Coordinates of C-alpha atoms in Angstrom, one line a residue:
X1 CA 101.0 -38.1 -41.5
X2 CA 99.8 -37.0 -45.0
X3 CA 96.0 -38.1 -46.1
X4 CA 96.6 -40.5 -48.3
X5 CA 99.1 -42.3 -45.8
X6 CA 96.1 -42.2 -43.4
X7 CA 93.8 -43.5 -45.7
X8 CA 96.0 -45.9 -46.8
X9 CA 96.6 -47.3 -43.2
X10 CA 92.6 -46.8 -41.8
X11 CA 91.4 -48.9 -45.3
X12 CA 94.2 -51.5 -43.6
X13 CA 92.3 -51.8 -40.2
X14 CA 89.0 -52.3 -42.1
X15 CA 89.9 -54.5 -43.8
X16 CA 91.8 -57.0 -41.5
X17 CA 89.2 -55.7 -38.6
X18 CA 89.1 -59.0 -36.1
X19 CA 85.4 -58.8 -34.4
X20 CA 86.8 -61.7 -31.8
X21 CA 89.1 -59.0 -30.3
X22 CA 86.8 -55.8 -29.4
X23 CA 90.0 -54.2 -27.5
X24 CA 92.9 -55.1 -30.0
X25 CA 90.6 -53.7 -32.3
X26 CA 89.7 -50.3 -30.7
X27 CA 93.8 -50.0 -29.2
X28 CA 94.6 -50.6 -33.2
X29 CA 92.5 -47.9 -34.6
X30 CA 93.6 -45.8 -31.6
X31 CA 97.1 -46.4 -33.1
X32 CA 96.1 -45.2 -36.5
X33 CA 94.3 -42.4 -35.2
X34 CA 96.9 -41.1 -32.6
X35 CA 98.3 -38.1 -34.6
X36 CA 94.5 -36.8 -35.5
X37 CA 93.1 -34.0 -33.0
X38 CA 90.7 -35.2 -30.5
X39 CA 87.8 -33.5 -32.4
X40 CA 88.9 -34.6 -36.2
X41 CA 85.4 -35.5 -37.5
X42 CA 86.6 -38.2 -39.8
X43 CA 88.7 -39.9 -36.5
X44 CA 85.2 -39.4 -35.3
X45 CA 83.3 -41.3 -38.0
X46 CA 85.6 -44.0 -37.9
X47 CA 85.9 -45.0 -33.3
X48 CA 81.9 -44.3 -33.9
X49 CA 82.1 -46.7 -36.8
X50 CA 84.3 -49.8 -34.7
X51 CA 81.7 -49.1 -31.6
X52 CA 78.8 -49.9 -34.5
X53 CA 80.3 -52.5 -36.0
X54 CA 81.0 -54.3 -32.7
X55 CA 77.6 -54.0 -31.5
X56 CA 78.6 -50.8 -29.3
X57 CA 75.6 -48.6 -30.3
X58 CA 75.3 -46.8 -27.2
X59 CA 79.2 -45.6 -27.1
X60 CA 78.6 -45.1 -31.5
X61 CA 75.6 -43.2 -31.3
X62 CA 76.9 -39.4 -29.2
X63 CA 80.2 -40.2 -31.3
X64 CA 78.5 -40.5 -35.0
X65 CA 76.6 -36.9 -33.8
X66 CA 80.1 -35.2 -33.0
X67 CA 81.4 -36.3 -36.0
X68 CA 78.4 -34.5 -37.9
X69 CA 78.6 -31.4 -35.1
X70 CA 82.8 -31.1 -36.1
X71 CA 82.1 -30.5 -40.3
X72 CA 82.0 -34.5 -41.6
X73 CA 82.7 -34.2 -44.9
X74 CA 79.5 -34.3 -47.1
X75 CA 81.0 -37.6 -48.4
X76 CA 80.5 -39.1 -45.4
X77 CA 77.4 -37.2 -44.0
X78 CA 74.4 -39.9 -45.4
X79 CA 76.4 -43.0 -44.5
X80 CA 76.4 -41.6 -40.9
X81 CA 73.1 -40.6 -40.7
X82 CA 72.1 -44.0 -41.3
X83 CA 74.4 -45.4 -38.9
X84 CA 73.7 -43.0 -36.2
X85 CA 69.6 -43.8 -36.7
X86 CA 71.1 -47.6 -36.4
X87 CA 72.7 -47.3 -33.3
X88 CA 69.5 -45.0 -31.8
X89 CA 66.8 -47.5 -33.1
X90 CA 69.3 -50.4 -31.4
X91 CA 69.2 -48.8 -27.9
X92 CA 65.3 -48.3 -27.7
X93 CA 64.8 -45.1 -29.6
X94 CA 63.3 -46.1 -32.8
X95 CA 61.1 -43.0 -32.9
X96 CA 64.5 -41.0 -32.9
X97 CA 65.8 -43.1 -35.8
X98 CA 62.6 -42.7 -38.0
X99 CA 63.3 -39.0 -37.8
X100 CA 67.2 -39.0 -38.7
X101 CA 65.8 -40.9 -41.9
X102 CA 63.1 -39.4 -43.1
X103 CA 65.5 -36.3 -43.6
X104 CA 67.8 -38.2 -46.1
X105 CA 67.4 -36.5 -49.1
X106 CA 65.1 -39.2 -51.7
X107 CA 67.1 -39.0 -54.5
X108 CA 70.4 -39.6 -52.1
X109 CA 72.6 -42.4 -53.5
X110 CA 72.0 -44.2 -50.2
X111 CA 68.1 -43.3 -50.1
X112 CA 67.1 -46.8 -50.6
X113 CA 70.0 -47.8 -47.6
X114 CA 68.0 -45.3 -45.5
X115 CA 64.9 -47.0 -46.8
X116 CA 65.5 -50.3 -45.6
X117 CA 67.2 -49.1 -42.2
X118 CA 63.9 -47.0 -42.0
X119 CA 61.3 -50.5 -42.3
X120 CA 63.9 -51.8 -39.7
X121 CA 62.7 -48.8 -37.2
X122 CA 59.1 -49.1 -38.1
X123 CA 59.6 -53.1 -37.3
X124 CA 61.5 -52.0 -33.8
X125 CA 58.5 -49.5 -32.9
X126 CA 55.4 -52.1 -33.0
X127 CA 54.9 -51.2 -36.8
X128 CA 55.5 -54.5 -38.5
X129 CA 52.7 -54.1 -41.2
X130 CA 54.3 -50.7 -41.9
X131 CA 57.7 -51.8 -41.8
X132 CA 57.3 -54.8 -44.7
X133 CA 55.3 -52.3 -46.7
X134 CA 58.4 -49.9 -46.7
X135 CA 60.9 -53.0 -47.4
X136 CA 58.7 -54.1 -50.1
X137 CA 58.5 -50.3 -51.9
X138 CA 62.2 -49.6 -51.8
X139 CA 62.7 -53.4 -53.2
X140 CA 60.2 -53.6 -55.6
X141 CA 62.2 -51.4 -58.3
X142 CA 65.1 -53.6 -58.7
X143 CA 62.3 -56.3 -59.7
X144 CA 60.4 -54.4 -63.1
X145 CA 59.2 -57.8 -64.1
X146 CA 57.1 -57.4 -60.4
X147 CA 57.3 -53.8 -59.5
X148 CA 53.5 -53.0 -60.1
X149 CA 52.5 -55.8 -58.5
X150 CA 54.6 -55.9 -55.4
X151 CA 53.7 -52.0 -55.2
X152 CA 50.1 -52.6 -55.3
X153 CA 49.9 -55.5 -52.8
X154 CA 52.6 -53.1 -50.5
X155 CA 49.8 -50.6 -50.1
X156 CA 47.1 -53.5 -49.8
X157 CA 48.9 -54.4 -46.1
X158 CA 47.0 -53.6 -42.9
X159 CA 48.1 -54.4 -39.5
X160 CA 46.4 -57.6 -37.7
X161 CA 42.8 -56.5 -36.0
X162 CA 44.2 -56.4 -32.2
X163 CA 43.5 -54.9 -29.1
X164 CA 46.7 -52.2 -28.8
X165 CA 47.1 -50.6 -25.6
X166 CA 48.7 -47.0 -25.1
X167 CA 49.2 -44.0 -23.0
X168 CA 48.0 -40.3 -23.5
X169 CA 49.0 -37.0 -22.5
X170 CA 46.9 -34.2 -21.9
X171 CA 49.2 -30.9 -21.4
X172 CA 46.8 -27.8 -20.8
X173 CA 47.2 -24.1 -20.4
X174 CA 44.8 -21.6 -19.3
X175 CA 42.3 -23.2 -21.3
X176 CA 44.1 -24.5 -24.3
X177 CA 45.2 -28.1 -25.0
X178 CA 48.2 -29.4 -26.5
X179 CA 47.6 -32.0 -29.5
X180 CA 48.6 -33.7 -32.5
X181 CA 46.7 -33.0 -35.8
X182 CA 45.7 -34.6 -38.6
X183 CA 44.6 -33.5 -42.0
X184 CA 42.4 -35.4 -42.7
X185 CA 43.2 -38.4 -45.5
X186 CA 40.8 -40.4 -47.7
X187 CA 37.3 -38.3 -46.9
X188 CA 38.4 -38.0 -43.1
X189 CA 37.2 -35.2 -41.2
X190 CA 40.5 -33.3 -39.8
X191 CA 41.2 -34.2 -36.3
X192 CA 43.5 -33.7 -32.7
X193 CA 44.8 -36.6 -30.6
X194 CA 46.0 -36.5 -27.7
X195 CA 50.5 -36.9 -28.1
X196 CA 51.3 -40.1 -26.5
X197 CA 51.4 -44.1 -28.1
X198 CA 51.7 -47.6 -27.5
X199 CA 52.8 -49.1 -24.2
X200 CA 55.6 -51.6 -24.9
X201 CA 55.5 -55.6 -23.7
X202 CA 56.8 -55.6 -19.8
X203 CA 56.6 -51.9 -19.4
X204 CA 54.7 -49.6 -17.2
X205 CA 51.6 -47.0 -18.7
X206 CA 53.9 -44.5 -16.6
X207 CA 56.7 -45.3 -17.9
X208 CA 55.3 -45.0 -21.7
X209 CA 53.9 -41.8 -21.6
X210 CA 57.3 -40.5 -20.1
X211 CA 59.2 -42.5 -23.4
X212 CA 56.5 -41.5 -25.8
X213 CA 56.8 -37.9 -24.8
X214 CA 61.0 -37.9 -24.9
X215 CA 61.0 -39.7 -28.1
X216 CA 58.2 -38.0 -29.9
X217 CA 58.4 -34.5 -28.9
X218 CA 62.0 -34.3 -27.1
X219 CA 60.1 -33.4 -24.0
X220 CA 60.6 -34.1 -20.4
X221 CA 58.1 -35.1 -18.8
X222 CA 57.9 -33.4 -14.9
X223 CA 54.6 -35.1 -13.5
X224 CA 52.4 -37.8 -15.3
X225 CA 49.5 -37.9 -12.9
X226 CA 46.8 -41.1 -13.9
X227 CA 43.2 -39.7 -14.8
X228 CA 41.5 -42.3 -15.9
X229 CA 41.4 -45.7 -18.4
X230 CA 39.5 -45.7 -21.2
X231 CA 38.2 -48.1 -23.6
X232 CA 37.4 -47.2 -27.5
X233 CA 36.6 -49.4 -30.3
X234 CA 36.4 -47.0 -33.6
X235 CA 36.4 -47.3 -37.5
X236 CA 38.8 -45.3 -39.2
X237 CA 40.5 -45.5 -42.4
X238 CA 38.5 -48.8 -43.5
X239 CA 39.8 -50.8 -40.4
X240 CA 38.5 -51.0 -36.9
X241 CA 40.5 -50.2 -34.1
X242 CA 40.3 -51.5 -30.7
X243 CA 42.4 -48.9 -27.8
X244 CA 42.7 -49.6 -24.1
X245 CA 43.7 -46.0 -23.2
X246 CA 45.0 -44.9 -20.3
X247 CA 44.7 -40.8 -19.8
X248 CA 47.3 -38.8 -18.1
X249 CA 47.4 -35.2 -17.2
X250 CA 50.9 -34.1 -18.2
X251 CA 53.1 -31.6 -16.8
X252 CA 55.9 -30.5 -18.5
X253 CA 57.8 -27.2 -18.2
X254 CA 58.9 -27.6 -22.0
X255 CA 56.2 -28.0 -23.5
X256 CA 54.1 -25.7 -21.4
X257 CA 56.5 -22.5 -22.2
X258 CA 55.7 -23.2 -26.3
X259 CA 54.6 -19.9 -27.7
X260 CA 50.7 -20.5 -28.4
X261 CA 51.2 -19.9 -31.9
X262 CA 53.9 -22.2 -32.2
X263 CA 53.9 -25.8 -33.7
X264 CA 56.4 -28.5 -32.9
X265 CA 57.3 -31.2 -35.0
X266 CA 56.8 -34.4 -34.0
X267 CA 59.6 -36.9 -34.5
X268 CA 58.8 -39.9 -36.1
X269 CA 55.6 -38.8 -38.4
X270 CA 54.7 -36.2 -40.4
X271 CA 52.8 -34.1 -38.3
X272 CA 53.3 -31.6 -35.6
X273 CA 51.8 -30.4 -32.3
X274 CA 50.5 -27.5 -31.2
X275 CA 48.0 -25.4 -28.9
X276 CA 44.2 -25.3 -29.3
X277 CA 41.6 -23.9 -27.7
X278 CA 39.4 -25.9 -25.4
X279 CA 36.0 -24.3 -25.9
X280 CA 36.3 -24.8 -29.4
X281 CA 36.6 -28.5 -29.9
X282 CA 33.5 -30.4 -30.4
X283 CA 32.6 -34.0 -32.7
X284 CA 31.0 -31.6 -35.0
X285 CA 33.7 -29.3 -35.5
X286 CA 37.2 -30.5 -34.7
X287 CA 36.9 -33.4 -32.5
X288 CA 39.3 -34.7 -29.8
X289 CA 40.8 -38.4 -29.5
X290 CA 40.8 -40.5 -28.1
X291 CA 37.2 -40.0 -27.2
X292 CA 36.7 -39.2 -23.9
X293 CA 40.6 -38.1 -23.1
X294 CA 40.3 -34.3 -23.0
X295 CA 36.8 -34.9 -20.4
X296 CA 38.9 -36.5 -17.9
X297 CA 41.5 -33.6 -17.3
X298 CA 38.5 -30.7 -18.1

């Protein structure tokens, strides 16, 4: 079948696509697609595609990344990002999605697509304050008339005062400590915290620093062993912050074979981790949060 013939015919099954009938629908693009080879990337895109567009994320999301693996055509290759940080940040992974996106190129055609589908992860991942100050930055262009304004009251959001509650990892290794840094923003001393992050409604601490660690690092955790709960109640960047913490001693054969002068990105922010020594972290010099964390496994 030439490639305009198959063009012709998948533009055909888009367009009378019948969402009622999921299997007519999947046995008719199978029917367009039967002469392709079973790693085509463009027959690929498009069963990934029909999975996505049916609400299928799970089956979309391993086919959308073996349609990228295979050579998609760089036609092809923002729309799928998108779709495949979709289909992650709709089966629980929105810290996965967040990463796919912030790699879209900004001056993309689809940036601002990426954009919103990016406020949609923040929303997913307990950031709603975040999330309508992204929507409101990629909209506020197409409205000059309100651009300044909506821009200035976008970065004038903050986050309800509430008490959040989340789980911490401390990974050591002969006398170093695995953690997070900061640069320091807005007069802020640089600091380390410990990886880790919020525990979601109706699910375990345990379970949480196990998710936390797999979506933020791409780390398995072997043994999450409970050390302690911690309360702080802090001031940082203008806003007080209220944590319930609770402090695990991590294991993890991944993350414990990182070359000490490595650093590893971490997925959904723009900062990485990476090793630091023990006996040189004080409040005066580099401090350690939350407070209290690194004292319980030490």
């Amino acid at each position: 079948m030439s490639s305009s013939t198959m063009s012709a015919r998948l533009d055909e099954f888009w367009e009378n696509l019948d969402r009622s009938d999921p299997a007519g629908a999947h046995a008719r693009l199978e029917a367009v697609l039967a002469d392709t080879p079973a790693t085509d990337p463009e027959a690929l895109f498009h069963r990934a595609s029909l999975h996505a567009t049916l609400g299928e994320y799970a089956q979309a999301a391993p086919l959308y990344r073996a349609a990228l693996d295979h050579g998609l055509d760089a036609s092809l290759r923002t729309a799928t990002l998108i779709q495949l940080a979709n289909a992650l940040r709709s089966t629980g992974d929105p810290s996965g999605a967040m990463a796919i996106l912030q790699g879209i190129d900004p001056t993309d055609p689809a940036a601002d697509a990426a954009r919103a589908y990016y406020a949609l992860a923040q929303f997913s991942d307990g950031k709603p304050a975040a999330a309508l100050r992204t929507a409101l930055q990629t909209l506020s262009p197409y409205l000059p008339a309100h651009e300044d304004d909506l821009d200035r009251q976008a970065e004038e959001i903050t986050a309800p005062d509430r008490v959040r509650v989340i789980a911490v990892g401390i990974v050591i290794r002969d006398g170093w400590v695995l953690a997070e840094e900061y640069g320091g923003e807005g007069g802020n001393r640089p600091f380390l915290r410990a990886p880790g992050g919020g525990v979601e409604f109706g699910e375990s601490a345990d379970r949480a620093i196990r998710r936390e660690f797999q979506e933020e690092l791409g780390a398995t955790v072997d043994e999450a062993r409970l050390l302690g709960v911690t309360e702080n109640i802090f001031d940082a960047r203008d806003k007080r912050g209220h944590e319930i913490v609770y402090v695990y001693r991590v294991r993890s054969a991944a993350l414990e074979s990182l070359p000490l002068a490595q650093r590893l990105p971490v997925q959904d922010a723009d900062t990485t981790v990476a090793w630091h020594r023990i006996d040189t972290l004080s409040a005066s010099r580099m401090p350690f949060y939350p407070v209290g964390a690194l004292e319980l496994a030490i």
